[in-house]
PDB file of C-alpha atoms in Angstrom:
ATOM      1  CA  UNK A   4       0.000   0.000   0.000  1.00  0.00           C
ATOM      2  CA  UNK A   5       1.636   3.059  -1.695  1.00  0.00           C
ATOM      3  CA  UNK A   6      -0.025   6.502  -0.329  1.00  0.00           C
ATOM      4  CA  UNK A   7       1.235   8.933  -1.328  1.00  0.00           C
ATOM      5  CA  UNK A   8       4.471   9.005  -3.329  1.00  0.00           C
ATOM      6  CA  UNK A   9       6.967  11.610  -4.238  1.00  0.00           C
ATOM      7  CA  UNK A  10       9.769  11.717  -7.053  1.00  0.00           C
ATOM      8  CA  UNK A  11      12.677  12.512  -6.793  1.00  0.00           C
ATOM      9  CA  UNK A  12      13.875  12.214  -3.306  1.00  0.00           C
ATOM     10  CA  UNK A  13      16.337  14.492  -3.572  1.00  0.00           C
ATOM     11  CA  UNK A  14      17.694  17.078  -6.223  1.00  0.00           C
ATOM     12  CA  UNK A  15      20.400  19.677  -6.580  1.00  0.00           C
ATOM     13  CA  UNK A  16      19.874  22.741  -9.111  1.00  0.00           C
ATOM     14  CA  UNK A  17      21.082  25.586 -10.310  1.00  0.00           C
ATOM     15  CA  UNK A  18      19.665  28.747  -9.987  1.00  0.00           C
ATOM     16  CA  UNK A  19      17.269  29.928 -13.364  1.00  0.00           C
ATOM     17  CA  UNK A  20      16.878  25.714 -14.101  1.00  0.00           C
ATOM     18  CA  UNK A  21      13.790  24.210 -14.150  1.00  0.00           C
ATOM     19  CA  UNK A  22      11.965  21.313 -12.960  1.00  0.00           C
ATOM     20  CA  UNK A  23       8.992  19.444 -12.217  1.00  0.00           C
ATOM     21  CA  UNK A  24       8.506  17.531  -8.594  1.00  0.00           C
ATOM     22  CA  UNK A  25       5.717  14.697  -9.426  1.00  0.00           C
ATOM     23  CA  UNK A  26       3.577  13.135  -6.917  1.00  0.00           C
ATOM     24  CA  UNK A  27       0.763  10.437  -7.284  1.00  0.00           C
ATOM     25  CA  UNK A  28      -1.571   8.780  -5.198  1.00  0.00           C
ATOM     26  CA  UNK A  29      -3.524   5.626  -4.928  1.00  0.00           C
ATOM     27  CA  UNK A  30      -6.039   6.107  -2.505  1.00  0.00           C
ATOM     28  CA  UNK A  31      -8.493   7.460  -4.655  1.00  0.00           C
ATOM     29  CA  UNK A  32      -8.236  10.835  -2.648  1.00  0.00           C
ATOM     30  CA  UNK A  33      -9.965  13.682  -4.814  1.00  0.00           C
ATOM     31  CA  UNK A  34      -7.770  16.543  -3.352  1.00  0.00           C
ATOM     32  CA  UNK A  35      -4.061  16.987  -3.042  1.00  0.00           C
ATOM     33  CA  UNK A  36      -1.979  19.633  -1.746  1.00  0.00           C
ATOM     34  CA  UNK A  37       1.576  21.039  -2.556  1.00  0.00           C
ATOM     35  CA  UNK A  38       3.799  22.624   0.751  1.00  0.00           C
ATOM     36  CA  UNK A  39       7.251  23.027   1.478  1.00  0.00           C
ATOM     37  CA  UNK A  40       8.985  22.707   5.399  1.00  0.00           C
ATOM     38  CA  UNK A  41      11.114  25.365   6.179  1.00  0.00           C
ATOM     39  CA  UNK A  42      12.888  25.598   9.237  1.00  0.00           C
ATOM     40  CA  UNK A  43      11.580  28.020  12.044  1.00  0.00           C
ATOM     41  CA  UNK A  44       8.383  28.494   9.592  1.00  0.00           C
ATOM     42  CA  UNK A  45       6.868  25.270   9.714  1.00  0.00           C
ATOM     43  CA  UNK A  46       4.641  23.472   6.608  1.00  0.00           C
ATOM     44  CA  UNK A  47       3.161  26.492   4.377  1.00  0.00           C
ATOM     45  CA  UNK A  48       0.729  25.478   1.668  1.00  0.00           C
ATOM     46  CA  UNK A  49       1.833  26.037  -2.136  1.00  0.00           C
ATOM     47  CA  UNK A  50      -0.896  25.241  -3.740  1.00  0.00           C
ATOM     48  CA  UNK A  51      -3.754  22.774  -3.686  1.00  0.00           C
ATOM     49  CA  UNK A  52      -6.425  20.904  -6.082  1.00  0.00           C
ATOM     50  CA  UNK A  53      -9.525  20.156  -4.374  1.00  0.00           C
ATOM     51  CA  UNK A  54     -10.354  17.814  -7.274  1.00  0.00           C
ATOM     52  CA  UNK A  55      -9.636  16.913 -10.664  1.00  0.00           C
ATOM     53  CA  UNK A  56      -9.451  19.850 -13.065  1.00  0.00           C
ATOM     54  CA  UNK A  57      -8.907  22.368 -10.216  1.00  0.00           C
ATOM     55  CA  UNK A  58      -6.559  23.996  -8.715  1.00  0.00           C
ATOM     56  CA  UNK A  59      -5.975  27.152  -5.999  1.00  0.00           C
ATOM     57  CA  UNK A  60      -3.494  29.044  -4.735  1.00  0.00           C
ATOM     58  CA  UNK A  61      -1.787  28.879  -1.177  1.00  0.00           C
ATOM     59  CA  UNK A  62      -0.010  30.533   1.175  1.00  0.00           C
ATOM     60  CA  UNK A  63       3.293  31.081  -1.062  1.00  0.00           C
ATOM     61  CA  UNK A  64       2.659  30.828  -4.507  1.00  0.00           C
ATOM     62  CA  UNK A  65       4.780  32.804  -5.930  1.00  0.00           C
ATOM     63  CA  UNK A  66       6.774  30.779  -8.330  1.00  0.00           C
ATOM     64  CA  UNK A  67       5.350  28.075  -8.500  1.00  0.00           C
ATOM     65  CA  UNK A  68       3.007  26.114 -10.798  1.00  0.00           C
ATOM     66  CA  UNK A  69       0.984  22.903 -10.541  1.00  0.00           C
ATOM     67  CA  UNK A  70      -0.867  20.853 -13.108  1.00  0.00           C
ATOM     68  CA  UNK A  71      -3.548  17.924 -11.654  1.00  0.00           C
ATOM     69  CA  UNK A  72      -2.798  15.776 -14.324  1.00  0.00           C
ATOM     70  CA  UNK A  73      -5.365  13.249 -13.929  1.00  0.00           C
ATOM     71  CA  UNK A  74      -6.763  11.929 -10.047  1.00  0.00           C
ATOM     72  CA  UNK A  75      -3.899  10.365  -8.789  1.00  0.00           C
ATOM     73  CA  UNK A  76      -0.879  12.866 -10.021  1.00  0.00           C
ATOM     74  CA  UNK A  77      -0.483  16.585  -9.139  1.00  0.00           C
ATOM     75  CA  UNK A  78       2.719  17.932 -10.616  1.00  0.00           C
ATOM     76  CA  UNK A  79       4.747  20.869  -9.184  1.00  0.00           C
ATOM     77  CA  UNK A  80       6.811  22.966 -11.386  1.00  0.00           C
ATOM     78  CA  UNK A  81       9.684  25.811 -10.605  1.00  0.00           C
ATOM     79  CA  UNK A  82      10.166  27.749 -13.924  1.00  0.00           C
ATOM     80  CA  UNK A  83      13.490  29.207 -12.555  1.00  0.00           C
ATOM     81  CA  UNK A  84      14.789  28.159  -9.286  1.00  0.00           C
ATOM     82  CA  UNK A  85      15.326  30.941  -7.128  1.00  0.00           C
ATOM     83  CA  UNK A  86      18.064  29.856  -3.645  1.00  0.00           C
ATOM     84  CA  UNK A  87      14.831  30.878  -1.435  1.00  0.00           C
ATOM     85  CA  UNK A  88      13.423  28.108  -3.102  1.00  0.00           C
ATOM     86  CA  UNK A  89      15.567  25.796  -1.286  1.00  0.00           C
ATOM     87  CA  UNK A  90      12.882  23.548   1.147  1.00  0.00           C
ATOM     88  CA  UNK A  91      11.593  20.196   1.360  1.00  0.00           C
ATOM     89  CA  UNK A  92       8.586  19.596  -0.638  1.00  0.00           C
ATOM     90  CA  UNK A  93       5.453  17.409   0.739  1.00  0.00           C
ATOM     91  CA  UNK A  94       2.895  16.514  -1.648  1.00  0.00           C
ATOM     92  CA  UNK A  95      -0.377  15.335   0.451  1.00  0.00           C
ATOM     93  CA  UNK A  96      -3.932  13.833  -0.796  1.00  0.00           C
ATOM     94  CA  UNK A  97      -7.577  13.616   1.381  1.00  0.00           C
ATOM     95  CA  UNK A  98     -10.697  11.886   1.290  1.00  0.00           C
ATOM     96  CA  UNK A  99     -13.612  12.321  -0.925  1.00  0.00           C
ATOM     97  CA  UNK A 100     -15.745  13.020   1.232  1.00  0.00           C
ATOM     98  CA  UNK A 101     -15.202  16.820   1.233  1.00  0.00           C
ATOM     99  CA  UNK A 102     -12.993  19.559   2.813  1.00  0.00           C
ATOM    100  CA  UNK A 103     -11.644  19.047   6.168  1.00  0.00           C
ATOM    101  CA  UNK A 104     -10.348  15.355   5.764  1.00  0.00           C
ATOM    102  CA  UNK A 105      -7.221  14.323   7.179  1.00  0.00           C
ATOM    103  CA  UNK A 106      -4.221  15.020   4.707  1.00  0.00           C
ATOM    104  CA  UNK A 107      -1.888  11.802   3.936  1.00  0.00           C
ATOM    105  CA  UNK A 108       1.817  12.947   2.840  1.00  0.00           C
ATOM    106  CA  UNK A 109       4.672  11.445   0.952  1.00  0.00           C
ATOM    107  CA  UNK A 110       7.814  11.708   2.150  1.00  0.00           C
ATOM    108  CA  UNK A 111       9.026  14.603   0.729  1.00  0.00           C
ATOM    109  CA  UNK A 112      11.412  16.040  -2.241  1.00  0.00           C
ATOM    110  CA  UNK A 113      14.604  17.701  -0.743  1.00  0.00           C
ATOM    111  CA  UNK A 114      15.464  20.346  -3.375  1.00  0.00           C
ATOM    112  CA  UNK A 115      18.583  22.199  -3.010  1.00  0.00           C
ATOM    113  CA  UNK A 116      19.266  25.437  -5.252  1.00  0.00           C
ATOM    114  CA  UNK A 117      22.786  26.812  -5.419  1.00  0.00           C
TER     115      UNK A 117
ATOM    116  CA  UNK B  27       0.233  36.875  16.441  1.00  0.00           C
ATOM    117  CA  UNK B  28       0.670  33.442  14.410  1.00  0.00           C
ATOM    118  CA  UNK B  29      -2.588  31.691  14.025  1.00  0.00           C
ATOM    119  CA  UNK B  30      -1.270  28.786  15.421  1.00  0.00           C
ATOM    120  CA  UNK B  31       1.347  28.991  18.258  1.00  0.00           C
ATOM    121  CA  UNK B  32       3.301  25.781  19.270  1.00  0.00           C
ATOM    122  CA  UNK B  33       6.262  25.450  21.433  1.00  0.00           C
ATOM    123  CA  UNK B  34       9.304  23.891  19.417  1.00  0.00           C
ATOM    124  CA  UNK B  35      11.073  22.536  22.069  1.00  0.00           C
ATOM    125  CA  UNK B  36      13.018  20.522  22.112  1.00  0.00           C
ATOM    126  CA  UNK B  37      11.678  18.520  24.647  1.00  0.00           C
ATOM    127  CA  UNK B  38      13.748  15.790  26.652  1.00  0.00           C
ATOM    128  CA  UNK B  39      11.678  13.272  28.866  1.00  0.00           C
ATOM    129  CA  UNK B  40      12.806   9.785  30.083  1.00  0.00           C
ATOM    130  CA  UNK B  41      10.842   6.417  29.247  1.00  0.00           C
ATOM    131  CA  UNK B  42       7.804   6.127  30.453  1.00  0.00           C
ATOM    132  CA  UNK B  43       7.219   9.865  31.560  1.00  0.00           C
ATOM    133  CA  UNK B  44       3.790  11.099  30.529  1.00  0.00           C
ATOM    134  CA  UNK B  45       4.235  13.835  27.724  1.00  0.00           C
ATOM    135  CA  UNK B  46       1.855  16.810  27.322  1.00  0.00           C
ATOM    136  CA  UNK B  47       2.482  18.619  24.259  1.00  0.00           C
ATOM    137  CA  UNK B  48      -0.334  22.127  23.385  1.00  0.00           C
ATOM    138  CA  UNK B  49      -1.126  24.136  20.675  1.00  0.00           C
ATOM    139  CA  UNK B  50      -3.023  27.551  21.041  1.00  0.00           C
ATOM    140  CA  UNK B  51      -4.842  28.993  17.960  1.00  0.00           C
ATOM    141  CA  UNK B  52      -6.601  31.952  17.878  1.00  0.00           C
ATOM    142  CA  UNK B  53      -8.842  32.041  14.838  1.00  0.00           C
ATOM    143  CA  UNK B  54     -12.636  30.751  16.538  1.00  0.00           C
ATOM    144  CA  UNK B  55     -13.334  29.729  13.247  1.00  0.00           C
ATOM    145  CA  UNK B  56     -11.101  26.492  13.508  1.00  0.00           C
ATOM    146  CA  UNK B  57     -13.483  23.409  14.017  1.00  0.00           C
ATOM    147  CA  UNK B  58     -11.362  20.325  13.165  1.00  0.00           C
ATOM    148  CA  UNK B  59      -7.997  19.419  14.832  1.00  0.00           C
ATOM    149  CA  UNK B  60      -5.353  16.817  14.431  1.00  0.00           C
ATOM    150  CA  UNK B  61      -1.898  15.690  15.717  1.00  0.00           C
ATOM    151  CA  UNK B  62       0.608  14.687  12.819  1.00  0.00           C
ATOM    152  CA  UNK B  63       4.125  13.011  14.104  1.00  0.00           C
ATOM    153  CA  UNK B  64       7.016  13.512  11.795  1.00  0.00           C
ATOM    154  CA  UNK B  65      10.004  11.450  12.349  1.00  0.00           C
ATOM    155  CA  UNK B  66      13.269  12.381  10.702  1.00  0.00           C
ATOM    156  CA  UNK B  67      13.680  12.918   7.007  1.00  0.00           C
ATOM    157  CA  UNK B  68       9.819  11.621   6.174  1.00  0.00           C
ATOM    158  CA  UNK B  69       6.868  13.306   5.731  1.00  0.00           C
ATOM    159  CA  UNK B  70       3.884  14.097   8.774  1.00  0.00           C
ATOM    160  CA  UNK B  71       1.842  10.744   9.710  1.00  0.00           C
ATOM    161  CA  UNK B  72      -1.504  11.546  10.785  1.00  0.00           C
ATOM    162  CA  UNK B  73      -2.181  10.127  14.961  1.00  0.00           C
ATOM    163  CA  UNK B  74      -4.631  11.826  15.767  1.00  0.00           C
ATOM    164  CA  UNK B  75      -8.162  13.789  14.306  1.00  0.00           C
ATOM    165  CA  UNK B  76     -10.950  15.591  16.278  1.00  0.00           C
ATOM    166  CA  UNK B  77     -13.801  17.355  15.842  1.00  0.00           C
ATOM    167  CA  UNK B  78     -14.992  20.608  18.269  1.00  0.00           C
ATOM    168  CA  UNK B  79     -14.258  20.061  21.922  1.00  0.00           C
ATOM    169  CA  UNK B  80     -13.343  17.080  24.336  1.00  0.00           C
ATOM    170  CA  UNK B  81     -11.685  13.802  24.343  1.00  0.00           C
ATOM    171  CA  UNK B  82     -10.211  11.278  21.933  1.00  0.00           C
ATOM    172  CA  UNK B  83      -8.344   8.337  23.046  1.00  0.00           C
ATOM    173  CA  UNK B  84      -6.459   6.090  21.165  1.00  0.00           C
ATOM    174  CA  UNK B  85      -3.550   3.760  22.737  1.00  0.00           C
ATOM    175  CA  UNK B  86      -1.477   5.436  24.499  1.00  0.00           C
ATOM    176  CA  UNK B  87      -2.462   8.972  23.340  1.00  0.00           C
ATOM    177  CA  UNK B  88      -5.466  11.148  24.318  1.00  0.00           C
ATOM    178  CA  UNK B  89      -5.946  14.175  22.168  1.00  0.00           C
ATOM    179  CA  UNK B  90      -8.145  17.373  24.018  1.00  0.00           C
ATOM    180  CA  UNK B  91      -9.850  20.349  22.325  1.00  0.00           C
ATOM    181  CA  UNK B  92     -10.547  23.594  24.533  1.00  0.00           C
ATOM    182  CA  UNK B  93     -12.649  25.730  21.983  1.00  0.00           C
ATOM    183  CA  UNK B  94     -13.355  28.069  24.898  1.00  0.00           C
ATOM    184  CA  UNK B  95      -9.948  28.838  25.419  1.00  0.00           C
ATOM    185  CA  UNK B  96      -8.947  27.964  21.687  1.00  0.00           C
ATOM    186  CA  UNK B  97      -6.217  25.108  23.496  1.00  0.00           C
ATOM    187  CA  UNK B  98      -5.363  21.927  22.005  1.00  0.00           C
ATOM    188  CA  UNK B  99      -3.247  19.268  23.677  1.00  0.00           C
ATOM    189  CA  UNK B 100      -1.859  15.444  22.813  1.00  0.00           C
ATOM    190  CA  UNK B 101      -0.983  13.398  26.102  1.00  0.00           C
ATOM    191  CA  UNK B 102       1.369  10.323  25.235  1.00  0.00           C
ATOM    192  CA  UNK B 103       1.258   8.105  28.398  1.00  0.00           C
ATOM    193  CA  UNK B 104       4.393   5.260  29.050  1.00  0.00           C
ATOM    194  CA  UNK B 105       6.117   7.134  26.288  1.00  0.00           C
ATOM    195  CA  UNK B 106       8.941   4.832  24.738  1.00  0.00           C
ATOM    196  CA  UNK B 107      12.098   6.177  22.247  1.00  0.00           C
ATOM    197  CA  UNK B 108      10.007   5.182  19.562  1.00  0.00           C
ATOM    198  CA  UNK B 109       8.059   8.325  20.383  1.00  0.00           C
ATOM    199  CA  UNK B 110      10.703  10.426  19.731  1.00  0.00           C
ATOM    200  CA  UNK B 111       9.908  12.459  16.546  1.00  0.00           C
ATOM    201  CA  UNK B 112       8.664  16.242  15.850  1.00  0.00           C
ATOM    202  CA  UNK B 113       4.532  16.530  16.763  1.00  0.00           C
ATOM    203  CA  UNK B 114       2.645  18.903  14.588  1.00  0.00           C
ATOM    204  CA  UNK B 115      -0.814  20.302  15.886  1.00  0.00           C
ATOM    205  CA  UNK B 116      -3.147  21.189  12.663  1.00  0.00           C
ATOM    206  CA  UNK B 117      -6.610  22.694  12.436  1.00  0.00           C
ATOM    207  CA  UNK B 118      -9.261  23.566   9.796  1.00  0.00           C
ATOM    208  CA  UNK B 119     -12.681  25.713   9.757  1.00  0.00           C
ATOM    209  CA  UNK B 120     -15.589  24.311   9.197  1.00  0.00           C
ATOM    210  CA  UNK B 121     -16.739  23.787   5.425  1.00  0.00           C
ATOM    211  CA  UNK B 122     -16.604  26.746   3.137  1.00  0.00           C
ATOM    212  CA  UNK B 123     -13.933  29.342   2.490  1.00  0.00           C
ATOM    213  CA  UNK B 124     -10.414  27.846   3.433  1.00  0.00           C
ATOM    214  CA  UNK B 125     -11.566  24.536   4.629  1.00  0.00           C
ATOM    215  CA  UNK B 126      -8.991  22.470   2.065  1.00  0.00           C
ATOM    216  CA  UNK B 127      -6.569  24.403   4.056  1.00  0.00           C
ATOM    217  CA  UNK B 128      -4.981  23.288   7.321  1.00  0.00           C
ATOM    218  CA  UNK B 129      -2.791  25.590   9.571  1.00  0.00           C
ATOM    219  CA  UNK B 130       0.014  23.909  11.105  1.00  0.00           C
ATOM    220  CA  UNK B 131       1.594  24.813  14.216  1.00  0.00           C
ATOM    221  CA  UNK B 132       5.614  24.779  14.093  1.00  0.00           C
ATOM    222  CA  UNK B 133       5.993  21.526  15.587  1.00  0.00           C
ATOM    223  CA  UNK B 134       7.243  20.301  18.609  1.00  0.00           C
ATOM    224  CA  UNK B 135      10.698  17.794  18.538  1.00  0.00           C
ATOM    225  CA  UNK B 136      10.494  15.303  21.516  1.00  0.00           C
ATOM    226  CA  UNK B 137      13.329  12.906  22.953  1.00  0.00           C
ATOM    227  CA  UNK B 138      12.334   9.959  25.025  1.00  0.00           C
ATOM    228  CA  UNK B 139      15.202   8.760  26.662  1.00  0.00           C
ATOM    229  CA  UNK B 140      15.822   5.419  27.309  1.00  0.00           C
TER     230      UNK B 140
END
């Protein structure tokens, strides 16, 4: 049993590259969520797709962009890495049964921008 | 003032102590409240989830909601090292308006010491 999974792991960029953190689910979850852990600030939400063909804004957007692909896969994109983008990235997913459902995470991306 | 405020610790306790760990929020709108544990380089596990105020007990943990003084706390009775991780507190209004959205607290890292 799967959750929630995140790829890569871990990744090293440049600053000004770009690329795309995936994450799929297989609990039939219709939303999913996008944050990133910073130290001293906690988990702050990117952006989030309360179901298929939707998607909404967060906390800290800004540069940032997400694609909910089909149900299981929400994609997260940097278009040019900035160093504050430095974090680890959790993708999450929750029930069908409407807002307020416990959120099941993956175990993160740790992205590194130099 | 934070929405959430949690203590970060860290907190030290030997086996078997009773732990209390709190959260204190102060947006009234908040109706749904959880305790996530993190261990070390993986993502927030969901332990506990409440709704409004009182008790929940599961195992060795009891999770307690305050809604008159907007206080949340997670009591982890004959705690072993296997409890040592980071606890998150998380809360959510009520359908409508920002309910896809949880506010975490900061997260609190507790040691159980053999």
């Amino acid at each position: 049993n799967a959750g929630v999974t995140q790829t890569p792991k871990f990744q090293v960029l440049k600053t000004g590259q770009s690329m795309t953190l995936q994450c799929a689910q297989d609990m039939n979850h219709n939303s999913m969520y996008w944050y990133r852990q910073d130290p001293g600030m906690g988990l702050r939400l990117i952006y989030y797709s309360a179901s298929e063909g939707t998607t909404d804004k967060g906390e800290v957007p800004n540069g940032y962009n997400v694609s909910r692909l089909n149900k299981r896969e929400f994609s997260l994109r940097l278009e040019s890495a900035a160093p504050s983008q430095t974090s680890v990235y959790f993708c999450a997913s929750s029930g069908d049964r409407g807002p307020n459902q416990p959120q099941h995470f993956g175990d993160g991306t740790r992205l590194s921008i130099l | 003032q934070k929405e959430v405020e949690q203590d970060p610790g860290p907190l030290s306790v030997p086996e078997g102590a009773i732990v209390s760990l709190n959260c204190t929020y102060s947006n009234s709108a908040f109706q749904y409240f959880m305790w996530y544990r993190q261990y070390s380089r993986k993502g927030p596990e969901l332990l506990m989830y409440t709704y409004s105020s009182g008790n929940k007990e599961d195992g060795r943990f009891t999770a307690q909601v305050d809604k008159s003084s907007k206080y949340i706390s997670l009591f982890i009775r004959d705690s072993q090292p296997s409890d040592s991780a980071t606890y998150l507190c998380a809360m959510t209004p009520p359908s409508g308006a920002g309910s896809y959205q949880l506010t975490f607290g900061k997260g609190t890292k507790l040691s159980v010491i053999p």
